[in-house]
Coordinates of C-alpha atoms in Angstrom, one line a residue:
Chain B
M1 CA 14.2 -18.7 -1.5
D2 CA 14.5 -22.1 0.1
L3 CA 11.0 -23.5 -0.2
A4 CA 10.9 -25.8 2.8
D5 CA 8.2 -24.7 5.3
R6 CA 7.4 -21.6 3.2
N7 CA 3.7 -20.7 3.0
I8 CA 2.8 -20.5 -0.7
I9 CA -0.6 -19.8 -2.3
V10 CA -1.4 -21.4 -5.7
T11 CA -4.5 -20.2 -7.4
G12 CA -6.2 -22.6 -9.7
G13 CA -4.2 -25.4 -8.1
A14 CA -6.9 -28.1 -8.1
K15 CA -6.1 -29.4 -11.6
G16 CA -4.0 -28.9 -14.7
I17 CA -0.7 -27.1 -14.5
G18 CA -1.7 -25.7 -11.1
R19 CA -2.1 -29.1 -9.7
T20 CA 1.3 -30.1 -10.9
I21 CA 2.8 -26.9 -9.4
V22 CA 1.2 -27.8 -6.1
S23 CA 2.8 -31.3 -6.1
S24 CA 6.2 -29.9 -7.0
L25 CA 6.0 -27.4 -4.1
L26 CA 4.9 -30.1 -1.7
N27 CA 7.8 -32.2 -2.8
E28 CA 10.0 -29.3 -1.7
R29 CA 8.3 -29.4 1.7
A30 CA 6.5 -26.1 1.2
Q31 CA 3.2 -25.4 3.0
V32 CA 0.7 -24.9 0.1
G33 CA -2.7 -23.2 0.1
V34 CA -4.7 -24.0 -3.0
F35 CA -7.3 -21.3 -3.9
D36 CA -9.8 -22.6 -6.5
L37 CA -13.4 -22.3 -7.6
D38 CA -13.5 -26.0 -8.4
G39 CA -15.0 -27.6 -5.3
A40 CA -14.8 -31.1 -6.8
G41 CA -11.2 -30.6 -7.6
L42 CA -10.4 -29.4 -4.1
A43 CA -12.3 -32.3 -2.7
T44 CA -10.2 -34.7 -4.7
L45 CA -7.0 -33.0 -3.5
Q46 CA -8.3 -33.4 0.1
R47 CA -9.2 -37.0 -0.5
D48 CA -5.8 -37.7 -2.0
G49 CA -4.3 -36.4 1.3
V50 CA -1.5 -34.4 -0.4
G51 CA -1.3 -32.1 2.6
A52 CA -2.3 -28.8 1.0
R53 CA -4.8 -26.4 2.6
C54 CA -7.8 -26.2 0.2
I55 CA -9.7 -22.9 0.1
L56 CA -12.8 -22.5 -2.1
C57 CA -12.4 -19.1 -3.7
D58 CA -13.5 -17.3 -6.9
V59 CA -10.4 -15.3 -7.6
A60 CA -12.3 -13.1 -10.0
D61 CA -14.3 -11.8 -7.1
P62 CA -12.3 -9.2 -5.1
R63 CA -14.3 -9.6 -1.9
A64 CA -13.9 -13.4 -2.0
V65 CA -10.2 -13.0 -2.5
T66 CA -9.7 -10.6 0.4
S67 CA -11.6 -12.9 2.7
A68 CA -9.7 -16.0 1.5
V69 CA -6.3 -14.4 1.8
D70 CA -7.1 -13.0 5.2
R71 CA -8.2 -16.5 6.3
F72 CA -5.0 -18.2 5.0
Y73 CA -2.8 -15.5 6.5
K74 CA -4.5 -15.8 9.9
D75 CA -4.0 -19.6 9.7
V76 CA -0.3 -19.6 8.7
G77 CA 1.0 -16.2 10.0
E78 CA 3.0 -15.2 7.0
I79 CA 2.8 -15.6 3.2
H80 CA 6.1 -16.2 1.4
A81 CA 4.9 -16.6 -2.2
L82 CA 1.9 -16.4 -4.5
I83 CA 1.5 -18.3 -7.7
N84 CA -1.1 -16.6 -9.8
N85 CA -2.0 -19.5 -12.0
A86 CA -5.8 -19.5 -12.2
G87 CA -7.2 -18.8 -15.6
I88 CA -9.6 -19.8 -18.3
I89 CA -9.0 -20.2 -22.1
F90 CA -11.6 -18.9 -24.5
S91 CA -11.0 -19.0 -28.2
T92 CA -13.0 -17.2 -30.8
P93 CA -12.1 -14.7 -33.5
L94 CA -13.1 -11.1 -33.1
V95 CA -15.6 -11.7 -36.0
S96 CA -17.0 -15.1 -36.9
F97 CA -18.6 -15.9 -40.2
T98 CA -21.5 -18.2 -39.6
P99 CA -24.4 -19.5 -41.8
Q100 CA -26.5 -16.9 -39.9
G101 CA -24.1 -14.1 -40.9
V102 CA -21.3 -12.2 -39.2
V103 CA -21.1 -12.6 -35.4
S104 CA -18.8 -10.5 -33.3
H105 CA -16.9 -11.6 -30.2
D106 CA -19.2 -12.1 -27.2
V107 CA -18.9 -9.3 -24.6
T108 CA -19.8 -11.5 -21.7
M109 CA -17.0 -13.9 -22.5
W110 CA -14.6 -11.0 -22.9
D111 CA -15.5 -9.7 -19.4
K112 CA -15.2 -13.2 -18.0
V113 CA -11.8 -13.9 -19.4
I114 CA -10.4 -10.5 -18.4
A115 CA -11.9 -11.0 -14.8
T116 CA -10.5 -14.5 -14.4
D117 CA -7.1 -14.2 -16.2
L118 CA -6.2 -10.5 -15.4
S119 CA -8.2 -8.9 -12.7
S120 CA -7.8 -12.0 -10.5
V121 CA -4.0 -11.5 -10.6
F122 CA -4.5 -7.9 -9.4
Y123 CA -7.0 -8.9 -6.7
M124 CA -4.7 -11.6 -5.3
T125 CA -1.5 -9.7 -5.5
R126 CA -2.8 -6.5 -3.9
C127 CA -3.9 -8.6 -0.8
V128 CA -0.8 -10.8 -0.6
A129 CA 1.7 -7.9 -1.2
E130 CA 0.1 -6.0 1.6
K131 CA 0.6 -9.0 4.0
M132 CA 4.2 -9.4 2.8
I133 CA 4.9 -5.7 3.5
V134 CA 3.3 -5.8 6.9
K135 CA 5.6 -8.8 7.8
R136 CA 8.5 -7.4 5.8
T137 CA 8.6 -10.7 4.0
R138 CA 11.0 -10.8 1.1
G139 CA 8.5 -12.8 -0.9
V140 CA 7.9 -13.8 -4.4
I141 CA 4.9 -13.4 -6.8
V142 CA 4.9 -15.7 -9.8
N143 CA 2.4 -14.8 -12.6
V144 CA 1.6 -17.5 -15.0
S145 CA 1.2 -15.8 -18.4
S146 CA 1.3 -17.3 -21.8
V147 CA 3.1 -17.0 -25.1
C148 CA -0.3 -15.7 -26.4
A149 CA 0.5 -12.4 -24.6
A150 CA 2.3 -11.5 -27.8
G151 CA -1.0 -11.7 -29.6
N152 CA -2.6 -14.9 -30.9
A153 CA -5.2 -15.0 -33.6
G154 CA -8.5 -16.3 -32.3
Q155 CA -7.8 -15.4 -28.7
S156 CA -8.5 -11.7 -28.2
A157 CA -9.5 -11.8 -24.6
Y158 CA -6.9 -14.4 -23.5
S159 CA -4.1 -12.6 -25.3
A160 CA -5.1 -9.2 -23.9
A161 CA -5.3 -10.6 -20.4
K162 CA -1.9 -12.2 -20.6
A163 CA -0.3 -9.1 -22.0
G164 CA -1.8 -7.3 -19.1
V165 CA -0.3 -9.8 -16.7
N166 CA 3.1 -9.3 -18.3
A167 CA 2.8 -5.5 -17.8
L168 CA 1.8 -6.1 -14.1
T169 CA 4.9 -8.3 -13.6
V170 CA 7.2 -5.5 -14.7
T171 CA 5.3 -2.8 -12.9
W172 CA 5.2 -4.6 -9.6
A173 CA 8.8 -5.8 -9.8
K174 CA 9.8 -2.1 -10.1
E175 CA 7.6 -1.1 -7.1
L176 CA 8.0 -4.0 -4.8
G177 CA 11.6 -4.8 -5.5
L178 CA 12.5 -1.8 -3.3
L179 CA 11.0 -3.8 -0.4
G180 CA 12.8 -7.1 -1.4
I181 CA 9.7 -8.6 -3.0
R182 CA 10.3 -10.3 -6.4
V183 CA 7.7 -10.6 -9.2
V184 CA 8.3 -13.1 -12.0
G185 CA 6.3 -14.2 -15.0
I186 CA 6.2 -17.6 -16.6
A187 CA 4.9 -17.8 -20.1
P188 CA 4.1 -21.4 -21.1
G189 CA 3.5 -22.3 -24.7
F190 CA 1.0 -25.0 -25.5
T191 CA 1.0 -27.5 -22.7
D192 CA -0.5 -30.9 -22.5
T193 CA -3.5 -30.3 -20.2
E194 CA -7.2 -31.0 -20.3
S195 CA -7.9 -27.3 -20.9
T196 CA -5.6 -27.1 -23.9
R197 CA -7.2 -30.2 -25.4
S198 CA -10.8 -28.9 -24.8
A199 CA -10.0 -25.4 -26.0
L200 CA -8.4 -26.4 -29.3
A201 CA -9.9 -28.7 -32.0
S202 CA -7.8 -31.8 -32.6
E203 CA -6.6 -30.6 -36.1
V204 CA -5.7 -27.2 -34.7
L205 CA -3.7 -28.8 -31.9
Q206 CA -1.8 -30.9 -34.4
S207 CA -1.0 -28.0 -36.7
T208 CA 0.1 -26.1 -33.6
I209 CA 2.5 -28.9 -32.6
Q210 CA 3.9 -28.7 -36.1
R211 CA 4.8 -25.1 -35.5
V212 CA 6.7 -25.9 -32.3
P213 CA 10.4 -26.3 -33.0
L214 CA 10.5 -29.2 -30.5
R215 CA 7.4 -30.7 -32.2
R216 CA 5.5 -31.5 -29.0
L217 CA 3.4 -29.9 -26.3
G218 CA 5.0 -28.9 -23.0
K219 CA 4.5 -31.1 -20.0
P220 CA 3.0 -29.6 -16.8
E221 CA 6.0 -30.9 -14.9
E222 CA 8.2 -28.7 -17.1
I223 CA 6.1 -25.6 -16.3
A224 CA 6.2 -26.5 -12.6
L225 CA 10.0 -26.7 -12.8
C226 CA 10.2 -23.2 -14.2
V227 CA 8.0 -22.0 -11.4
L228 CA 10.3 -23.6 -8.8
S229 CA 13.3 -21.9 -10.5
A230 CA 11.6 -18.5 -10.4
L231 CA 10.9 -19.0 -6.7
Q232 CA 14.4 -20.3 -5.8
N233 CA 16.5 -17.9 -7.8
D234 CA 16.7 -14.7 -5.8
F235 CA 18.0 -12.5 -8.6
I236 CA 15.1 -13.1 -11.1
T237 CA 12.5 -10.3 -11.1
G238 CA 10.6 -8.2 -13.5
T239 CA 10.8 -10.6 -16.4
T240 CA 8.6 -13.2 -18.0
I241 CA 10.3 -16.5 -18.8
E242 CA 9.1 -18.1 -21.9
I243 CA 8.8 -21.9 -21.8
D244 CA 7.3 -22.9 -25.0
G245 CA 9.5 -25.3 -27.0
G246 CA 10.6 -22.4 -29.1
L247 CA 7.1 -21.5 -30.4
K248 CA 6.5 -17.8 -31.2
P249 CA 2.9 -17.0 -32.1
Chain C
M1 CA 31.1 12.1 12.3
G2 CA 29.2 10.9 9.3
Q3 CA 26.1 12.7 8.1
R4 CA 24.9 9.9 6.0
L5 CA 21.2 10.4 6.6
E6 CA 21.4 14.0 5.3
E7 CA 23.4 12.9 2.3
L8 CA 21.0 10.1 1.6
M9 CA 17.9 12.2 1.9
A10 CA 19.4 15.1 -0.2
G11 CA 20.3 12.7 -2.9
L12 CA 17.0 10.9 -2.9
F13 CA 14.9 14.1 -3.0
N14 CA 17.4 16.1 -5.1
V15 CA 17.7 19.0 -2.6
E16 CA 20.6 20.7 -0.9
R17 CA 21.8 19.0 2.2
S18 CA 20.9 22.1 4.2
A19 CA 17.3 21.5 3.4
I20 CA 17.3 18.2 5.3
T21 CA 16.3 19.3 8.7
D22 CA 14.2 17.5 11.3
S23 CA 11.1 19.1 10.0
F24 CA 11.6 17.8 6.4
S25 CA 8.5 15.6 6.2
M26 CA 6.3 13.6 3.9
K27 CA 3.4 15.9 4.6
D28 CA 5.2 19.0 3.3
T29 CA 7.2 17.4 0.5
A30 CA 5.4 16.7 -2.7
A31 CA 8.1 14.4 -4.0
W32 CA 7.9 12.2 -0.9
D33 CA 5.2 10.0 -2.3
S34 CA 4.6 6.2 -1.7
L35 CA 7.1 5.1 -4.3
K36 CA 9.7 7.5 -3.0
H37 CA 9.0 6.2 0.5
M38 CA 9.8 2.7 -0.7
E39 CA 13.1 4.0 -2.2
L40 CA 13.8 5.7 1.1
I41 CA 13.2 2.4 3.0
L42 CA 15.6 0.5 0.9
S43 CA 18.2 3.3 1.0
V44 CA 18.0 3.5 4.8
E45 CA 18.2 -0.2 5.2
Q46 CA 21.2 -0.6 2.9
T47 CA 23.1 2.5 4.2
F48 CA 22.8 1.6 7.8
D49 CA 22.7 -2.1 7.4
I50 CA 19.5 -2.5 9.3
D51 CA 16.0 -4.1 8.8
L52 CA 13.1 -1.8 9.4
T53 CA 9.8 -3.3 10.7
F54 CA 6.5 -2.5 9.2
E55 CA 5.7 -0.2 12.1
E56 CA 8.9 1.7 11.6
I57 CA 8.4 2.2 7.9
V58 CA 4.9 3.5 8.5
A59 CA 6.3 5.8 11.3
M60 CA 9.0 7.3 9.0
Q61 CA 7.1 10.5 8.3
S62 CA 9.9 13.0 8.8
V63 CA 13.6 13.3 9.2
H64 CA 12.9 13.6 12.9
D65 CA 11.1 10.3 12.9
I66 CA 13.9 8.6 10.9
R67 CA 16.5 9.8 13.4
R68 CA 14.5 8.6 16.3
I69 CA 14.1 5.2 14.6
L70 CA 17.8 5.0 13.8
R71 CA 18.7 5.9 17.4
G72 CA 16.3 3.2 18.6
K73 CA 18.2 0.7 16.5
G74 CA 21.5 1.7 17.9
V75 CA 22.8 3.7 14.9
N76 CA 24.1 6.5 17.1
G77 CA 26.6 8.9 15.8
E78 CA 26.3 7.7 12.3
Y79 CA 23.0 9.1 11.2
G80 CA 23.9 12.8 11.1
S81 CA 24.1 16.1 13.0
G82 CA 20.6 16.2 14.3
G83 CA 19.3 18.8 11.8

C-alpha cells in the first residue's frame, strides 16, 4: 500500500509509540486520524499543527468507538488502514506477598487491561472492517501486540490481552484476506517510552536491558518503521512481527 | 463455451456440477455461510477477473443472482449454461 493520501486511524496516537507512528505516517503524506482518550495529548497534537484529525475516544467503550469511527468515515469517505495501538501496561504478580499478608491480583485492573488492550482491538476492527468491506477497500489492520504475549511473569492481564490480540490477528487474516484485507501484528519488546519507564522500577528495567541481546531498549522510531513496513508490504498478513532486540520472555 | 461458474460453485461447495442450478441459493444451502460467501467472492473475482461492489456481494444470494451480476459486468458466454 502506498501511504500517500491514505486515510489511516491510529488509536492511542497522542503520545508514546503511537505518537511516533502518527509522525511517521504524516511523513509519508498519509491522512491520519488519532483516536485517544488523552484530551491533553490530543490538544498538544492540535497545537503542534501536525495535521492529524484528533478524535477524543475511549476505545474500550464499544459505543464510543462506533460513533467515532462513523464520524471519521463520514469526514474522509474511506478508511484504508487501522493501527490498533492503544493500550495500558499493568504489572503485578498473580499473588503478592505483603506485610499485610497474601494479596491476589486485583479484578478491576484485570478487567481494565483486558478492555483497553484486547476488547478495544475488537471494537475498533469490527467497525473499520465493515467500512472497508462496504467500500471494497483492500485495507490493512495493524495490531500492536507485545513480546509479553508469550507470557511474562508479573503481567497476567497484559500478557493475556496481547496473546488474545495475536490470536485475533491470525483469525481476521484468515477471514478478511478473502476480501483483500490484510491483518498484521507487531510485537515490540521493551521500548523506551514514558509508559515503560513508569511501569517498571529502575532496577527491573536495567536487569531487563541486560537480558536483551542488543543490550538496549527499542526506540519508538524503530517500532514505527515496522508498522510502515507492515502497511506497505502487500504480502504480509496473519503474522505477528517481533521487534524486540532479540529478547524472548 | 466455458461453464466456469458451475465448476467454481461445485468445487467450492463440494457438490456435483449438476446440482448447480439457478435455484442453488444461500437460503437453502447450509454450507453457504458467511465465510463460504467470502471464499465465493474471491473465487468469482479471480475467475472472471472482475471487481465486485459491496452491493453486488450482498446481492449474490443464489446462482441466478450471480449469473445476473456477471451478465451486468459483461461476462457473457463465459459464466455457464444458465442452469
